[in-house]
């Protein structure tokens, strides 16, 4: 299914006839042209179940969100599919006291399994979200960057319930603009997600930098980056890494960041408290080797 929210009716632009129903407002688009859905926290879009949803073995969702309200103290539902509180495949919620995402599904082992976003979702800024479910693997991408992933204890169970967008029948909703919601019967590849999220970092690219560690010592930071990445230098931090970290909500962990230094700088600073002290913790950003 594909909801652009550019028309008066909640039309499925994929051609698969998964049209929705519900009263929503009109907001600005995440793109140059068109519109978005304005959801006030009490409005709900409902899409009836179809075999396309229930027969999918893999599932991906992508969308743009512009949060208009901070945490309220309640769990708030953005997307849910199910006919009762124990049918959750898939469900995306916001934490009560943090703007972190709670992504869950029902499995053959337990009715409630999933993950939390590491990042805080920024207020009043377009953010691209992708959720990929394949077998027992669940992944969450924010602005094209892999934010978190988990291997679920059981195989994901689909359900015959309706798809709810904006809220569900059991929880409050999210006050936001929502745009370009797409649902795929496949597990999207990281390159496909990067392509959809590319306008979030048009001059840098979504895979320019990743989060190495949330809070670690300098010694730990040296081995925090995955293959194909290295600890960012000062020039790389100021050339775009800081920007991506801010857009992805990573500065909730730490406002200070380790930087790669030359060998002469390392030797010069080896005796300083920061580099030599295992109790001083900073965030590590990893820049691409390419």
Coordinates of C-alpha atoms in Angstrom, one line a residue:
X1 CA 0.0 0.0 0.0
X2 CA 1.1 3.6 -0.6
X3 CA -0.5 6.6 1.0
X4 CA 0.7 10.0 -0.3
X5 CA -2.1 12.0 1.4
X6 CA -2.2 14.3 -1.7
X7 CA -5.9 13.7 -2.3
X8 CA -9.1 14.4 -0.4
X9 CA -9.8 10.7 0.1
X10 CA -7.3 8.3 1.8
X11 CA -6.4 6.7 -1.5
X12 CA -4.0 3.8 -2.0
X13 CA -1.7 5.0 -4.8
X14 CA -0.1 1.5 -5.1
X15 CA -3.0 0.4 -7.3
X16 CA -3.9 -2.5 -4.8
X17 CA -7.1 -0.8 -3.7
X18 CA -6.2 -0.6 0.0
X19 CA -8.1 2.7 0.5
X20 CA -8.6 3.9 4.0
X21 CA -11.4 5.8 5.8
X22 CA -11.4 8.5 8.5
X23 CA -11.5 12.2 9.0
X24 CA -8.0 13.9 8.9
X25 CA -6.6 17.3 8.4
X26 CA -4.3 18.6 5.7
X27 CA -0.6 19.5 6.4
X28 CA 2.5 20.5 4.4
X29 CA 4.3 17.8 2.4
X30 CA 7.7 16.4 3.3
X31 CA 8.5 17.1 -0.3
X32 CA 8.3 20.2 -2.5
X33 CA 4.8 19.5 -3.8
X34 CA 1.7 17.9 -2.4
X35 CA 0.3 17.5 1.1
X36 CA 0.6 15.4 4.2
X37 CA -1.9 14.0 6.7
X38 CA -2.4 16.2 9.8
X39 CA -3.3 13.9 12.7
X40 CA -4.4 15.7 15.9
X41 CA -3.9 12.8 18.3
X42 CA -7.6 11.8 18.3
X43 CA -8.1 11.0 14.6
X44 CA -7.6 7.6 13.2
X45 CA -7.3 6.2 9.7
X46 CA -8.7 2.7 9.3
X47 CA -7.7 0.3 6.4
X48 CA -9.7 -3.0 6.3
X49 CA -7.7 -6.2 6.3
X50 CA -6.8 -7.9 3.0
X51 CA -4.9 -11.0 2.0
X52 CA -2.0 -8.9 0.9
X53 CA -1.4 -8.1 4.6
X54 CA -2.1 -11.5 6.2
X55 CA -0.2 -13.6 3.6
X56 CA 3.0 -11.6 3.8
X57 CA 6.0 -13.5 5.3
X58 CA 8.2 -10.4 5.3
X59 CA 7.1 -6.8 5.8
X60 CA 8.5 -3.3 5.5
X61 CA 7.0 0.1 6.4
X62 CA 8.5 3.5 5.5
X63 CA 7.1 7.0 6.2
X64 CA 8.0 10.6 7.0
X65 CA 6.8 12.1 10.3
X66 CA 6.9 15.6 11.6
X67 CA 6.1 15.6 15.4
X68 CA 4.0 18.5 16.6
X69 CA 3.9 17.5 20.3
X70 CA 6.3 16.5 23.0
X71 CA 5.8 13.5 25.3
X72 CA 2.5 13.4 27.1
X73 CA 3.1 10.8 29.8
X74 CA 1.0 8.2 27.9
X75 CA 1.8 5.5 25.4
X76 CA 0.8 6.9 22.0
X77 CA 0.1 4.8 18.9
X78 CA 1.2 5.9 15.4
X79 CA 0.6 2.7 13.5
X80 CA -1.1 -0.6 14.6
X81 CA -2.7 -3.6 12.9
X82 CA -5.0 -5.8 14.9
X83 CA -8.4 -6.3 16.3
X84 CA -7.4 -6.4 20.0
X85 CA -4.6 -5.3 22.3
X86 CA -2.7 -8.6 21.8
X87 CA -2.5 -8.4 18.0
X88 CA 0.5 -6.2 17.3
X89 CA 2.0 -7.0 13.9
X90 CA 3.1 -4.4 13.2
X91 CA 2.8 -1.6 15.9
X92 CA 4.8 1.6 16.2
X93 CA 4.3 3.7 19.4
X94 CA 6.0 6.5 21.2
X95 CA 7.2 6.2 24.8
X96 CA 5.2 8.0 27.5
X97 CA 8.1 10.3 28.7
X98 CA 10.5 10.2 25.8
X99 CA 10.2 10.7 22.1
X100 CA 11.6 7.2 21.5
X101 CA 9.9 4.7 19.2
X102 CA 8.6 1.4 20.5
X103 CA 8.3 -1.0 17.6
X104 CA 6.6 -4.3 18.4
X105 CA 5.0 -7.4 16.8
X106 CA 3.3 -10.6 17.9
X107 CA 5.2 -13.8 17.5
X108 CA 4.7 -17.5 17.9
X109 CA 6.5 -17.3 21.3
X110 CA 4.9 -14.2 22.7
X111 CA 2.3 -11.7 21.8
X112 CA 4.5 -8.7 22.5
X113 CA 8.1 -8.6 21.1
X114 CA 10.2 -5.8 19.6
X115 CA 12.7 -3.1 20.1
X116 CA 13.2 0.5 21.1
X117 CA 14.8 3.3 19.1
X118 CA 18.2 4.4 20.4
X119 CA 17.5 7.9 19.0
X120 CA 15.1 10.5 20.2
X121 CA 12.7 11.7 17.4
X122 CA 13.2 15.4 16.9
X123 CA 10.3 17.8 17.3
X124 CA 9.1 19.9 14.3
X125 CA 11.5 18.3 11.8
X126 CA 10.8 15.8 9.1
X127 CA 12.2 12.4 10.0
X128 CA 12.2 9.3 7.8
X129 CA 11.3 6.1 9.6
X130 CA 11.7 2.5 8.2
X131 CA 10.8 -0.8 9.9
X132 CA 11.8 -4.1 8.3
X133 CA 10.6 -7.5 9.5
X134 CA 12.0 -10.6 8.0
X135 CA 11.6 -14.0 9.7
X136 CA 12.7 -13.3 13.3
X137 CA 14.7 -10.2 12.4
X138 CA 13.3 -6.8 13.2
X139 CA 15.2 -3.6 12.1
X140 CA 14.6 0.1 12.6
X141 CA 16.1 2.8 10.4
X142 CA 15.9 6.5 11.1
X143 CA 16.8 8.9 8.3
X144 CA 18.3 5.9 6.4
X145 CA 20.6 4.9 9.2
X146 CA 20.2 1.6 11.0
X147 CA 19.2 2.6 14.5
X148 CA 18.5 -0.7 16.2
X149 CA 17.8 -4.3 15.4
X150 CA 16.8 -7.5 17.3
X151 CA 16.3 -11.2 16.7
X152 CA 12.9 -12.0 18.0
X153 CA 12.3 -15.2 20.1
X154 CA 9.7 -16.5 17.7
X155 CA 8.5 -16.2 14.1
X156 CA 6.3 -13.1 13.5
X157 CA 2.5 -13.8 13.4
X158 CA 0.4 -11.8 11.0
X159 CA -3.2 -11.1 11.9
X160 CA -6.6 -10.4 10.3
X161 CA -7.2 -7.1 12.0
X162 CA -7.6 -3.7 10.5
X163 CA -4.7 -1.3 10.0
X164 CA -4.9 1.8 12.2
X165 CA -2.9 4.9 11.4
X166 CA -2.6 7.9 13.7
X167 CA -3.9 6.0 16.8
X168 CA -5.6 2.7 17.6
X169 CA -8.9 2.0 19.5
X170 CA -7.0 1.4 22.8
X171 CA -4.4 4.2 23.1
X172 CA -4.2 7.9 22.4
X173 CA -2.7 9.0 19.1
X174 CA 0.2 11.1 17.9
X175 CA -0.1 14.7 17.0
X176 CA 1.9 15.0 13.8
X177 CA 2.1 15.4 10.1
X178 CA 2.5 12.1 8.3
X179 CA 3.5 11.7 4.7
X180 CA 4.3 9.1 2.1
X181 CA 3.5 5.9 4.1
X182 CA 4.5 2.8 2.2
X183 CA 3.9 -0.8 3.2
X184 CA 5.8 -3.6 1.3
X185 CA 5.4 -7.3 1.2
X186 CA 9.1 -7.8 1.4
X187 CA 12.1 -7.0 3.5
X188 CA 13.6 -3.9 2.1
X189 CA 17.4 -3.7 1.6
X190 CA 19.4 -1.0 3.3
X191 CA 20.2 0.6 -0.1
X192 CA 16.5 0.9 -0.9
X193 CA 15.9 2.5 2.5
X194 CA 18.8 4.9 2.0
X195 CA 17.4 5.9 -1.4
X196 CA 14.0 6.7 0.1
X197 CA 15.5 8.7 2.9
X198 CA 18.1 10.4 0.8
X199 CA 16.5 13.9 0.9
X200 CA 17.0 14.0 4.7
X201 CA 20.8 14.5 4.0
X202 CA 20.9 15.6 0.3
X203 CA 24.6 16.8 0.3
X204 CA 26.1 14.1 2.6
X205 CA 24.2 10.9 2.1
X206 CA 22.5 8.8 4.7
X207 CA 25.4 6.3 5.2
X208 CA 28.1 8.9 5.7
X209 CA 28.1 8.3 9.5
X210 CA 26.8 5.8 12.0
X211 CA 26.6 5.7 15.8
X212 CA 29.6 3.8 17.2
X213 CA 28.8 3.9 20.9
X214 CA 26.4 5.9 23.0
X215 CA 28.9 6.6 25.8
X216 CA 32.3 5.0 26.0
X217 CA 35.9 5.7 27.0
X218 CA 38.5 6.6 24.3
X219 CA 40.0 3.1 24.4
X220 CA 36.5 1.6 23.9
X221 CA 35.8 4.2 21.1
X222 CA 38.8 3.0 19.1
X223 CA 37.0 -0.4 18.4
X224 CA 33.5 0.9 18.4
X225 CA 33.1 1.3 14.6
X226 CA 31.9 -1.5 12.3
X227 CA 33.7 -2.7 9.2
X228 CA 33.9 0.0 6.5
X229 CA 33.8 2.8 9.1
X230 CA 36.3 4.6 11.3
X231 CA 36.2 7.1 14.2
X232 CA 35.4 10.5 12.7
X233 CA 38.1 13.1 12.6
X234 CA 37.4 16.7 13.6
X235 CA 37.2 17.7 9.9
X236 CA 34.7 14.9 9.2
X237 CA 32.6 15.9 12.3
X238 CA 32.3 19.5 11.1
X239 CA 31.7 18.4 7.5
X240 CA 28.4 16.7 8.2
X241 CA 28.7 14.1 11.0
X242 CA 27.5 16.5 13.6
X243 CA 24.5 17.5 11.4
X244 CA 23.5 13.8 10.9
X245 CA 23.9 13.1 14.6
X246 CA 21.6 16.0 15.5
X247 CA 19.0 15.1 12.8
X248 CA 19.0 11.5 14.1
X249 CA 18.5 12.5 17.7
X250 CA 21.8 10.9 18.9
X251 CA 22.8 13.8 21.2
X252 CA 20.5 12.5 23.9
X253 CA 23.3 10.1 24.9
X254 CA 26.1 12.6 25.2
X255 CA 26.9 16.1 24.0
X256 CA 30.6 15.4 23.7
X257 CA 32.1 13.3 20.9
X258 CA 35.5 11.6 20.6
X259 CA 37.5 12.5 17.5
X260 CA 40.2 10.6 15.6
X261 CA 43.6 12.2 16.1
X262 CA 46.9 11.8 14.2
X263 CA 49.6 9.7 15.8
X264 CA 51.5 12.9 16.8
X265 CA 48.4 14.2 18.5
X266 CA 47.8 10.9 20.2
X267 CA 51.3 10.8 21.6
X268 CA 51.0 14.5 22.7
X269 CA 47.7 13.9 24.5
X270 CA 48.4 10.3 25.7
X271 CA 48.9 11.6 29.2
X272 CA 45.9 13.8 29.4
X273 CA 43.0 13.0 31.6
X274 CA 40.5 12.6 28.8
X275 CA 42.3 10.0 26.7
X276 CA 43.9 8.1 29.5
X277 CA 41.0 8.2 31.9
X278 CA 38.6 5.2 31.5
X279 CA 35.9 7.0 33.5
X280 CA 35.5 9.8 30.9
X281 CA 32.7 8.9 28.6
X282 CA 31.8 10.4 25.2
X283 CA 29.8 9.5 22.2
X284 CA 31.6 8.0 19.2
X285 CA 30.6 8.8 15.6
X286 CA 31.9 6.5 12.8
X287 CA 32.5 8.0 9.3
X288 CA 32.5 5.9 6.1
X289 CA 35.9 4.8 4.7
X290 CA 34.6 5.6 1.2

